[in-house]
Amino acid sequence: MTAGVAPAGSPAAIRYTRVAVSLHWLIATLIIVNLAIGWFHDSFAKPVGSALISGHKAIGLTVILLALVRLAWRLSHRPPPFDPVMKAWERWLATATHWAFYLLMLAAPVTGWLMVSANGRATSWFGLFDVPALPITGGKAAHEIYESRHELIGYLMLALIVLHVGGALKHHLQGHRQLFGRMAPWFYREA
Ligand code: HEM
Ligand code: HEM
C-alpha cells in the first residue's frame, strides 16, 4: 500500500499508529546499537568484546522477527498520507528510502546469520536457547562471502540513516515540525 498526499491544512490526525511508532523506534534502536557493536567491539578487551558480539547476534536475530512483524503490519495498514509540504521529489525519495530500509533491516541480520551458519554453529539467544544454523555449505569461503556482504550492508544502512535523519531534520529546521511528530507524537503534537 502506498501513501497518498494529505489535503492542505488537514488536521494532525495524519500520523503513524501507536504500533507503527513503537516498532519504528524499537527496531531503529536495536539496529543502531548493533551497528555500534559491529564496528567498535574490537576496541574492548576479549571477554567484553566477545560478550558484545554474543549480544550483537541475539539482538540481530530479534530484529529479523520484529522486521517481519513490521513488514506484515506495513503491508496490511495504509501509512498516513504525506504531508502537503513535501515536494514530489521528496515524497519519491522518502518512499524509496523507506522500502530500502525494509530490505536492509532483513538483509543485515540474515547475512550475519548466514555468516555464522557457514561454521555450522548454532547461535545462543541471550543464553536462553539456541537458534540453529541455517543449512548452508561452503565453510570458510562461504563465511568470507557473507562477512563481506554483512559489512557492505552495514555501510549502506548507515548511508540510509544519514539520508533519512537528514530529511527529517531539514523539514524540522524549516519549521515543519509536524513531520517529525508523525513518527514521534510525544515530541510534537498539533493542537
Ligand atoms: C535504523 C534506524 C531507522 C530505520 C530503519 C527507520 C525506518 C523508517 C521507515 C521504514 C519509515 C517509514 C514507515 C513507513 O511508512 O512504512 C520511517 C519513518 C520515519 N522515521 Fe525512521 N528509521 C530509522 C531511524 C530514524 C531516526 C533516528 C529518526 C529521527 C530523526 C527517524 C524519523 C522518522 C520519521 C519522522 C518518519 C516519518 C516520515 C514521514 O512519513 O513523515 N527515523 N523510518
Ligand atoms: C540488526 C542487524 C545487524 C546489523 C545492523 C549488523 C551490523 C554489523 C556490522 C556493521 C558489523 C561490522 C562489520 C565490519 O565492518 O567488519 C558486524 C559484524 C558482525 N556481525 Fe552483525 N549485524 C547485524 C546482525 C547480525 C546477526 C544476526 C549476526 C549473527 C547471528 C551477526 C554476526 C556478526 C559477526 C559474527 C560480526 C563480525 C565480528 C568480527 O569478527 O569482527 N550480525 N555486524
PDB file of C-alpha atoms and ligand atoms in Angstrom:
ATOM      1  CA  MET A   1       0.000   0.000   0.000  1.00  0.00           C
ATOM      2  CA  THR A   2       1.323   3.461  -0.812  1.00  0.00           C
ATOM      3  CA  ALA A   3       0.770   6.751   0.953  1.00  0.00           C
ATOM      4  CA  GLY A   4      -1.235   9.476  -0.809  1.00  0.00           C
ATOM      5  CA  VAL A   5      -0.912  13.182  -0.111  1.00  0.00           C
ATOM      6  CA  ALA A   6      -2.990  14.785   2.632  1.00  0.00           C
ATOM      7  CA  PRO A   7      -5.147  17.726   1.569  1.00  0.00           C
ATOM      8  CA  ALA A   8      -3.525  21.051   2.508  1.00  0.00           C
ATOM      9  CA  GLY A   9      -4.378  22.199   6.017  1.00  0.00           C
ATOM     10  CA  SER A  10      -5.633  18.772   7.097  1.00  0.00           C
ATOM     11  CA  PRO A  11      -5.544  18.044  10.847  1.00  0.00           C
ATOM     12  CA  ALA A  12      -2.707  16.366  12.721  1.00  0.00           C
ATOM     13  CA  ALA A  13      -4.557  13.037  12.919  1.00  0.00           C
ATOM     14  CA  ILE A  14      -2.297  12.265   9.962  1.00  0.00           C
ATOM     15  CA  ARG A  15       0.357  10.345  11.831  1.00  0.00           C
ATOM     16  CA  TYR A  16       1.564   6.803  12.272  1.00  0.00           C
ATOM     17  CA  THR A  17      -0.337   4.440  14.588  1.00  0.00           C
ATOM     18  CA  ARG A  18       0.987   3.515  18.019  1.00  0.00           C
ATOM     19  CA  VAL A  19       2.027   0.055  16.756  1.00  0.00           C
ATOM     20  CA  ALA A  20       3.966   1.533  13.794  1.00  0.00           C
ATOM     21  CA  VAL A  21       5.632   4.131  16.062  1.00  0.00           C
ATOM     22  CA  SER A  22       6.621   1.505  18.689  1.00  0.00           C
ATOM     23  CA  LEU A  23       8.047  -0.851  16.068  1.00  0.00           C
ATOM     24  CA  HIS A  24       9.892   2.030  14.341  1.00  0.00           C
ATOM     25  CA  TRP A  25      11.733   3.177  17.473  1.00  0.00           C
ATOM     26  CA  LEU A  26      12.381  -0.310  18.869  1.00  0.00           C
ATOM     27  CA  ILE A  27      13.890  -1.566  15.596  1.00  0.00           C
ATOM     28  CA  ALA A  28      15.798   1.706  14.957  1.00  0.00           C
ATOM     29  CA  THR A  29      17.375   1.499  18.449  1.00  0.00           C
ATOM     30  CA  LEU A  30      18.361  -2.160  18.041  1.00  0.00           C
ATOM     31  CA  ILE A  31      19.878  -1.527  14.595  1.00  0.00           C
ATOM     32  CA  ILE A  32      21.879   1.488  15.798  1.00  0.00           C
ATOM     33  CA  VAL A  33      23.137  -0.475  18.836  1.00  0.00           C
ATOM     34  CA  ASN A  34      24.139  -3.337  16.520  1.00  0.00           C
ATOM     35  CA  LEU A  35      25.977  -1.062  14.098  1.00  0.00           C
ATOM     36  CA  ALA A  36      27.914   0.380  17.044  1.00  0.00           C
ATOM     37  CA  ILE A  37      28.779  -3.081  18.438  1.00  0.00           C
ATOM     38  CA  GLY A  38      29.733  -4.371  14.956  1.00  0.00           C
ATOM     39  CA  TRP A  39      32.174  -1.534  14.398  1.00  0.00           C
ATOM     40  CA  PHE A  40      33.546  -0.955  17.910  1.00  0.00           C
ATOM     41  CA  HIS A  41      33.604  -4.332  19.710  1.00  0.00           C
ATOM     42  CA  ASP A  42      37.283  -4.675  18.730  1.00  0.00           C
ATOM     43  CA  SER A  43      38.161  -1.741  20.964  1.00  0.00           C
ATOM     44  CA  PHE A  44      37.253  -3.770  24.079  1.00  0.00           C
ATOM     45  CA  ALA A  45      39.255  -6.476  25.848  1.00  0.00           C
ATOM     46  CA  LYS A  46      38.418 -10.036  24.722  1.00  0.00           C
ATOM     47  CA  PRO A  47      35.828 -11.097  27.346  1.00  0.00           C
ATOM     48  CA  VAL A  48      33.879  -7.851  26.941  1.00  0.00           C
ATOM     49  CA  GLY A  49      34.256  -7.859  23.139  1.00  0.00           C
ATOM     50  CA  SER A  50      33.048 -11.487  22.936  1.00  0.00           C
ATOM     51  CA  ALA A  51      30.085 -10.755  25.190  1.00  0.00           C
ATOM     52  CA  LEU A  52      29.210  -7.769  22.994  1.00  0.00           C
ATOM     53  CA  ILE A  53      29.310  -9.925  19.844  1.00  0.00           C
ATOM     54  CA  SER A  54      27.097 -12.574  21.503  1.00  0.00           C
ATOM     55  CA  GLY A  55      24.645  -9.773  22.307  1.00  0.00           C
ATOM     56  CA  HIS A  56      25.013  -8.438  18.736  1.00  0.00           C
ATOM     57  CA  LYS A  57      23.985 -11.826  17.291  1.00  0.00           C
ATOM     58  CA  ALA A  58      20.995 -12.215  19.638  1.00  0.00           C
ATOM     59  CA  ILE A  59      19.844  -8.630  19.001  1.00  0.00           C
ATOM     60  CA  GLY A  60      20.200  -9.199  15.242  1.00  0.00           C
ATOM     61  CA  LEU A  61      18.096 -12.385  15.319  1.00  0.00           C
ATOM     62  CA  THR A  62      15.448 -10.469  17.285  1.00  0.00           C
ATOM     63  CA  VAL A  63      15.466  -7.780  14.573  1.00  0.00           C
ATOM     64  CA  ILE A  64      14.565 -10.416  11.932  1.00  0.00           C
ATOM     65  CA  LEU A  65      11.400 -11.296  13.856  1.00  0.00           C
ATOM     66  CA  LEU A  66      10.472  -7.667  14.581  1.00  0.00           C
ATOM     67  CA  ALA A  67      11.149  -6.618  10.961  1.00  0.00           C
ATOM     68  CA  LEU A  68       8.869  -9.397   9.666  1.00  0.00           C
ATOM     69  CA  VAL A  69       6.103  -8.241  12.030  1.00  0.00           C
ATOM     70  CA  ARG A  70       6.697  -4.658  10.909  1.00  0.00           C
ATOM     71  CA  LEU A  71       6.641  -5.542   7.233  1.00  0.00           C
ATOM     72  CA  ALA A  72       3.399  -7.513   7.670  1.00  0.00           C
ATOM     73  CA  TRP A  73       1.912  -4.549   9.543  1.00  0.00           C
ATOM     74  CA  ARG A  74       3.070  -2.119   6.857  1.00  0.00           C
ATOM     75  CA  LEU A  75       1.628  -4.232   4.025  1.00  0.00           C
ATOM     76  CA  SER A  76      -1.722  -4.566   5.772  1.00  0.00           C
ATOM     77  CA  HIS A  77      -2.064  -0.948   7.010  1.00  0.00           C
ATOM     78  CA  ARG A  78      -2.018   2.130   4.817  1.00  0.00           C
ATOM     79  CA  PRO A  79       0.560   4.665   6.116  1.00  0.00           C
ATOM     80  CA  PRO A  80      -0.644   8.209   6.796  1.00  0.00           C
ATOM     81  CA  PRO A  81      -0.724  10.343   3.649  1.00  0.00           C
ATOM     82  CA  PHE A  82       2.335  12.503   3.021  1.00  0.00           C
ATOM     83  CA  ASP A  83       2.285  15.992   4.424  1.00  0.00           C
ATOM     84  CA  PRO A  84       1.456  18.547   1.697  1.00  0.00           C
ATOM     85  CA  VAL A  85       4.685  20.499   2.461  1.00  0.00           C
ATOM     86  CA  MET A  86       6.646  17.636   0.869  1.00  0.00           C
ATOM     87  CA  LYS A  87       7.516  18.202  -2.759  1.00  0.00           C
ATOM     88  CA  ALA A  88       7.024  15.391  -5.313  1.00  0.00           C
ATOM     89  CA  TRP A  89      10.754  14.515  -5.381  1.00  0.00           C
ATOM     90  CA  GLU A  90      10.862  14.454  -1.559  1.00  0.00           C
ATOM     91  CA  ARG A  91       7.905  12.073  -1.443  1.00  0.00           C
ATOM     92  CA  TRP A  92       9.602   9.862  -4.026  1.00  0.00           C
ATOM     93  CA  LEU A  93      12.915   9.871  -2.130  1.00  0.00           C
ATOM     94  CA  ALA A  94      11.193   9.200   1.213  1.00  0.00           C
ATOM     95  CA  THR A  95       9.265   6.253  -0.271  1.00  0.00           C
ATOM     96  CA  ALA A  96      12.436   4.802  -1.850  1.00  0.00           C
ATOM     97  CA  THR A  97      14.360   5.236   1.429  1.00  0.00           C
ATOM     98  CA  HIS A  98      11.611   3.560   3.455  1.00  0.00           C
ATOM     99  CA  TRP A  99      11.459   0.482   1.180  1.00  0.00           C
ATOM    100  CA  ALA A 100      15.264   0.263   1.111  1.00  0.00           C
ATOM    101  CA  PHE A 101      15.123   0.256   4.931  1.00  0.00           C
ATOM    102  CA  TYR A 102      12.656  -2.662   4.942  1.00  0.00           C
ATOM    103  CA  LEU A 103      15.031  -4.577   2.681  1.00  0.00           C
ATOM    104  CA  LEU A 104      18.166  -3.789   4.712  1.00  0.00           C
ATOM    105  CA  MET A 105      16.566  -4.382   8.124  1.00  0.00           C
ATOM    106  CA  LEU A 106      16.161  -8.010   6.984  1.00  0.00           C
ATOM    107  CA  ALA A 107      19.314  -8.312   4.844  1.00  0.00           C
ATOM    108  CA  ALA A 108      21.617  -7.067   7.653  1.00  0.00           C
ATOM    109  CA  PRO A 109      20.718  -9.756  10.201  1.00  0.00           C
ATOM    110  CA  VAL A 110      20.179 -12.527   7.623  1.00  0.00           C
ATOM    111  CA  THR A 111      23.699 -12.088   6.162  1.00  0.00           C
ATOM    112  CA  GLY A 112      25.057 -12.131   9.740  1.00  0.00           C
ATOM    113  CA  TRP A 113      23.147 -15.347  10.454  1.00  0.00           C
ATOM    114  CA  LEU A 114      24.387 -16.873   7.169  1.00  0.00           C
ATOM    115  CA  MET A 115      27.955 -15.875   8.056  1.00  0.00           C
ATOM    116  CA  VAL A 116      27.912 -17.661  11.419  1.00  0.00           C
ATOM    117  CA  SER A 117      25.947 -20.600   9.923  1.00  0.00           C
ATOM    118  CA  ALA A 118      28.821 -21.241   7.499  1.00  0.00           C
ATOM    119  CA  ASN A 119      30.736 -22.521  10.561  1.00  0.00           C
ATOM    120  CA  GLY A 120      27.795 -24.868  11.285  1.00  0.00           C
ATOM    121  CA  ARG A 121      27.335 -23.409  14.759  1.00  0.00           C
ATOM    122  CA  ALA A 122      24.017 -22.594  16.469  1.00  0.00           C
ATOM    123  CA  THR A 123      23.632 -19.089  17.945  1.00  0.00           C
ATOM    124  CA  SER A 124      22.649 -18.596  21.563  1.00  0.00           C
ATOM    125  CA  TRP A 125      19.803 -16.144  22.165  1.00  0.00           C
ATOM    126  CA  PHE A 126      20.957 -14.319  25.312  1.00  0.00           C
ATOM    127  CA  GLY A 127      21.906 -17.708  26.830  1.00  0.00           C
ATOM    128  CA  LEU A 128      18.237 -18.750  26.968  1.00  0.00           C
ATOM    129  CA  PHE A 129      18.016 -21.065  23.951  1.00  0.00           C
ATOM    130  CA  ASP A 130      19.909 -21.901  20.752  1.00  0.00           C
ATOM    131  CA  VAL A 131      18.859 -20.716  17.297  1.00  0.00           C
ATOM    132  CA  PRO A 132      20.004 -23.389  14.815  1.00  0.00           C
ATOM    133  CA  ALA A 133      22.459 -22.631  11.997  1.00  0.00           C
ATOM    134  CA  LEU A 134      20.954 -22.147   8.542  1.00  0.00           C
ATOM    135  CA  PRO A 135      21.522 -25.184   6.310  1.00  0.00           C
ATOM    136  CA  ILE A 136      24.326 -23.839   4.120  1.00  0.00           C
ATOM    137  CA  THR A 137      27.579 -25.334   2.910  1.00  0.00           C
ATOM    138  CA  GLY A 138      30.843 -23.777   1.741  1.00  0.00           C
ATOM    139  CA  GLY A 139      32.738 -23.488   5.032  1.00  0.00           C
ATOM    140  CA  LYS A 140      35.359 -20.757   5.243  1.00  0.00           C
ATOM    141  CA  ALA A 141      34.785 -19.460   1.681  1.00  0.00           C
ATOM    142  CA  ALA A 142      31.044 -19.013   2.344  1.00  0.00           C
ATOM    143  CA  HIS A 143      31.853 -17.368   5.683  1.00  0.00           C
ATOM    144  CA  GLU A 144      34.037 -14.797   3.914  1.00  0.00           C
ATOM    145  CA  ILE A 145      31.434 -14.035   1.228  1.00  0.00           C
ATOM    146  CA  TYR A 146      28.677 -13.426   3.789  1.00  0.00           C
ATOM    147  CA  GLU A 147      31.069 -11.495   6.004  1.00  0.00           C
ATOM    148  CA  SER A 148      31.846  -9.031   3.187  1.00  0.00           C
ATOM    149  CA  ARG A 149      28.120  -8.696   2.343  1.00  0.00           C
ATOM    150  CA  HIS A 150      27.314  -8.138   6.016  1.00  0.00           C
ATOM    151  CA  GLU A 151      29.980  -5.441   6.193  1.00  0.00           C
ATOM    152  CA  LEU A 152      28.743  -3.735   2.997  1.00  0.00           C
ATOM    153  CA  ILE A 153      25.137  -3.759   4.243  1.00  0.00           C
ATOM    154  CA  GLY A 154      26.316  -2.080   7.462  1.00  0.00           C
ATOM    155  CA  TYR A 155      27.680   0.847   5.416  1.00  0.00           C
ATOM    156  CA  LEU A 156      24.552   1.018   3.230  1.00  0.00           C
ATOM    157  CA  MET A 157      22.429   1.112   6.373  1.00  0.00           C
ATOM    158  CA  LEU A 158      24.499   3.967   7.783  1.00  0.00           C
ATOM    159  CA  ALA A 159      24.120   5.905   4.486  1.00  0.00           C
ATOM    160  CA  LEU A 160      20.334   5.436   4.602  1.00  0.00           C
ATOM    161  CA  ILE A 161      20.169   6.560   8.236  1.00  0.00           C
ATOM    162  CA  VAL A 162      22.104   9.739   7.351  1.00  0.00           C
ATOM    163  CA  LEU A 163      19.719  10.418   4.438  1.00  0.00           C
ATOM    164  CA  HIS A 164      16.614   9.644   6.492  1.00  0.00           C
ATOM    165  CA  VAL A 165      17.608  11.678   9.557  1.00  0.00           C
ATOM    166  CA  GLY A 166      18.862  14.461   7.254  1.00  0.00           C
ATOM    167  CA  GLY A 167      15.441  14.626   5.569  1.00  0.00           C
ATOM    168  CA  ALA A 168      13.606  14.700   8.905  1.00  0.00           C
ATOM    169  CA  LEU A 169      15.985  17.365  10.239  1.00  0.00           C
ATOM    170  CA  LYS A 170      15.689  19.505   7.084  1.00  0.00           C
ATOM    171  CA  HIS A 171      11.917  19.768   7.472  1.00  0.00           C
ATOM    172  CA  HIS A 172      12.220  20.288  11.195  1.00  0.00           C
ATOM    173  CA  LEU A 173      14.631  23.204  10.724  1.00  0.00           C
ATOM    174  CA  GLN A 174      12.385  24.648   8.009  1.00  0.00           C
ATOM    175  CA  GLY A 175       9.677  24.866  10.663  1.00  0.00           C
ATOM    176  CA  HIS A 176       7.618  21.835   9.510  1.00  0.00           C
ATOM    177  CA  ARG A 177       7.625  20.345  12.989  1.00  0.00           C
ATOM    178  CA  GLN A 178       4.502  18.294  12.333  1.00  0.00           C
ATOM    179  CA  LEU A 179       6.512  15.959  10.081  1.00  0.00           C
ATOM    180  CA  PHE A 180       8.680  14.692  12.928  1.00  0.00           C
ATOM    181  CA  GLY A 181       5.527  14.389  15.026  1.00  0.00           C
ATOM    182  CA  ARG A 182       4.194  11.808  12.562  1.00  0.00           C
ATOM    183  CA  MET A 183       6.688   9.261  13.920  1.00  0.00           C
ATOM    184  CA  ALA A 184       7.407  10.891  17.326  1.00  0.00           C
ATOM    185  CA  PRO A 185       3.995  12.078  18.545  1.00  0.00           C
ATOM    186  CA  TRP A 186       5.324  12.732  22.088  1.00  0.00           C
ATOM    187  CA  PHE A 187       7.787  15.217  20.584  1.00  0.00           C
ATOM    188  CA  TYR A 188       5.312  17.330  18.688  1.00  0.00           C
ATOM    189  CA  ARG A 189       1.538  17.404  18.954  1.00  0.00           C
ATOM    190  CA  GLU A 190      -0.536  19.806  16.890  1.00  0.00           C
ATOM    191  CA  ALA A 191      -3.438  21.473  18.640  1.00  0.00           C
TER     192      ALA A 191
HETATM  193  C1  HEM B   1      17.968   2.383  11.806  1.00  0.00           C
HETATM  194  C2  HEM B   1      17.229   3.426  12.007  1.00  0.00           C
HETATM  195  C3  HEM B   1      15.905   3.702  11.323  1.00  0.00           C
HETATM  196  C4  HEM B   1      15.152   2.935  10.475  1.00  0.00           C
HETATM  197  C5  HEM B   1      15.440   1.519   9.983  1.00  0.00           C
HETATM  198  C6  HEM B   1      13.976   3.713  10.116  1.00  0.00           C
HETATM  199  C7  HEM B   1      12.976   3.303   9.248  1.00  0.00           C
HETATM  200  C8  HEM B   1      11.859   4.031   8.900  1.00  0.00           C
HETATM  201  C9  HEM B   1      10.842   3.605   7.974  1.00  0.00           C
HETATM  202  C10 HEM B   1      10.848   2.285   7.216  1.00  0.00           C
HETATM  203  C11 HEM B   1       9.903   4.586   7.911  1.00  0.00           C
HETATM  204  C12 HEM B   1       8.647   4.602   7.028  1.00  0.00           C
HETATM  205  C13 HEM B   1       7.492   3.913   7.650  1.00  0.00           C
HETATM  206  C14 HEM B   1       6.507   3.575   6.533  1.00  0.00           C
HETATM  207  O1  HEM B   1       5.801   4.473   6.040  1.00  0.00           O
HETATM  208  O2  HEM B   1       6.479   2.404   6.151  1.00  0.00           O
HETATM  209  C15 HEM B   1      10.324   5.648   8.789  1.00  0.00           C
HETATM  210  C16 HEM B   1       9.651   6.822   9.007  1.00  0.00           C
HETATM  211  C17 HEM B   1      10.112   7.849   9.793  1.00  0.00           C
HETATM  212  N1  HEM B   1      11.290   7.867  10.525  1.00  0.00           N
HETATM  213 FE1  HEM B   1      12.673   6.418  10.623  1.00  0.00          FE
HETATM  214  N2  HEM B   1      14.046   4.931  10.751  1.00  0.00           N
HETATM  215  C18 HEM B   1      15.207   4.953  11.497  1.00  0.00           C
HETATM  216  C19 HEM B   1      15.664   5.970  12.293  1.00  0.00           C
HETATM  217  C20 HEM B   1      15.037   7.167  12.450  1.00  0.00           C
HETATM  218  C21 HEM B   1      15.563   8.273  13.227  1.00  0.00           C
HETATM  219  C22 HEM B   1      16.895   8.259  14.013  1.00  0.00           C
HETATM  220  C23 HEM B   1      14.661   9.275  13.120  1.00  0.00           C
HETATM  221  C24 HEM B   1      14.768  10.635  13.766  1.00  0.00           C
HETATM  222  C25 HEM B   1      15.217  11.645  13.146  1.00  0.00           C
HETATM  223  C26 HEM B   1      13.552   8.815  12.290  1.00  0.00           C
HETATM  224  C27 HEM B   1      12.424   9.537  11.954  1.00  0.00           C
HETATM  225  C28 HEM B   1      11.398   9.108  11.147  1.00  0.00           C
HETATM  226  C29 HEM B   1      10.229   9.919  10.811  1.00  0.00           C
HETATM  227  C30 HEM B   1       9.936  11.344  11.279  1.00  0.00           C
HETATM  228  C31 HEM B   1       9.425   9.133   9.965  1.00  0.00           C
HETATM  229  C32 HEM B   1       8.093   9.521   9.326  1.00  0.00           C
HETATM  230  C33 HEM B   1       8.354  10.026   7.947  1.00  0.00           C
HETATM  231  C34 HEM B   1       7.075  10.517   7.329  1.00  0.00           C
HETATM  232  O3  HEM B   1       6.383   9.698   6.688  1.00  0.00           O
HETATM  233  O4  HEM B   1       6.780  11.700   7.502  1.00  0.00           O
HETATM  234  N3  HEM B   1      13.830   7.541  11.886  1.00  0.00           N
HETATM  235  N4  HEM B   1      11.530   5.284   9.384  1.00  0.00           N
HETATM  236  C1  HEM B   2      20.377  -5.508  13.043  1.00  0.00           C
HETATM  237  C2  HEM B   2      21.115  -6.440  12.480  1.00  0.00           C
HETATM  238  C3  HEM B   2      22.604  -6.359  12.298  1.00  0.00           C
HETATM  239  C4  HEM B   2      23.386  -5.279  11.973  1.00  0.00           C
HETATM  240  C5  HEM B   2      22.927  -3.850  11.661  1.00  0.00           C
HETATM  241  C6  HEM B   2      24.767  -5.735  11.971  1.00  0.00           C
HETATM  242  C7  HEM B   2      25.862  -4.949  11.663  1.00  0.00           C
HETATM  243  C8  HEM B   2      27.176  -5.357  11.731  1.00  0.00           C
HETATM  244  C9  HEM B   2      28.318  -4.535  11.417  1.00  0.00           C
HETATM  245  C10 HEM B   2      28.265  -3.092  10.942  1.00  0.00           C
HETATM  246  C11 HEM B   2      29.429  -5.292  11.625  1.00  0.00           C
HETATM  247  C12 HEM B   2      30.886  -4.849  11.411  1.00  0.00           C
HETATM  248  C13 HEM B   2      31.282  -5.266  10.006  1.00  0.00           C
HETATM  249  C14 HEM B   2      32.685  -4.844   9.669  1.00  0.00           C
HETATM  250  O1  HEM B   2      32.858  -3.667   9.284  1.00  0.00           O
HETATM  251  O2  HEM B   2      33.582  -5.670   9.791  1.00  0.00           O
HETATM  252  C15 HEM B   2      29.014  -6.593  12.073  1.00  0.00           C
HETATM  253  C16 HEM B   2      29.862  -7.632  12.404  1.00  0.00           C
HETATM  254  C17 HEM B   2      29.441  -8.898  12.749  1.00  0.00           C
HETATM  255  N1  HEM B   2      28.144  -9.337  12.828  1.00  0.00           N
HETATM  256 FE1  HEM B   2      26.496  -8.220  12.536  1.00  0.00          FE
HETATM  257  N2  HEM B   2      24.797  -7.064  12.292  1.00  0.00           N
HETATM  258  C18 HEM B   2      23.504  -7.489  12.500  1.00  0.00           C
HETATM  259  C19 HEM B   2      23.095  -8.786  12.809  1.00  0.00           C
HETATM  260  C20 HEM B   2      23.928  -9.878  12.962  1.00  0.00           C
HETATM  261  C21 HEM B   2      23.491 -11.245  13.193  1.00  0.00           C
HETATM  262  C22 HEM B   2      22.027 -11.706  13.252  1.00  0.00           C
HETATM  263  C23 HEM B   2      24.609 -11.993  13.343  1.00  0.00           C
HETATM  264  C24 HEM B   2      24.733 -13.484  13.594  1.00  0.00           C
HETATM  265  C25 HEM B   2      23.769 -14.268  14.066  1.00  0.00           C
HETATM  266  C26 HEM B   2      25.762 -11.111  13.214  1.00  0.00           C
HETATM  267  C27 HEM B   2      27.072 -11.506  13.333  1.00  0.00           C
HETATM  268  C28 HEM B   2      28.160 -10.661  13.196  1.00  0.00           C
HETATM  269  C29 HEM B   2      29.532 -11.105  13.371  1.00  0.00           C
HETATM  270  C30 HEM B   2      29.998 -12.526  13.750  1.00  0.00           C
HETATM  271  C31 HEM B   2      30.333  -9.996  13.080  1.00  0.00           C
HETATM  272  C32 HEM B   2      31.847  -9.946  12.981  1.00  0.00           C
HETATM  273  C33 HEM B   2      32.537  -9.694  14.257  1.00  0.00           C
HETATM  274  C34 HEM B   2      34.045  -9.711  13.958  1.00  0.00           C
HETATM  275  O3  HEM B   2      34.593 -10.781  13.882  1.00  0.00           O
HETATM  276  O4  HEM B   2      34.607  -8.634  13.765  1.00  0.00           O
HETATM  277  N3  HEM B   2      25.308  -9.832  12.963  1.00  0.00           N
HETATM  278  N4  HEM B   2      27.635  -6.613  12.119  1.00  0.00           N
END
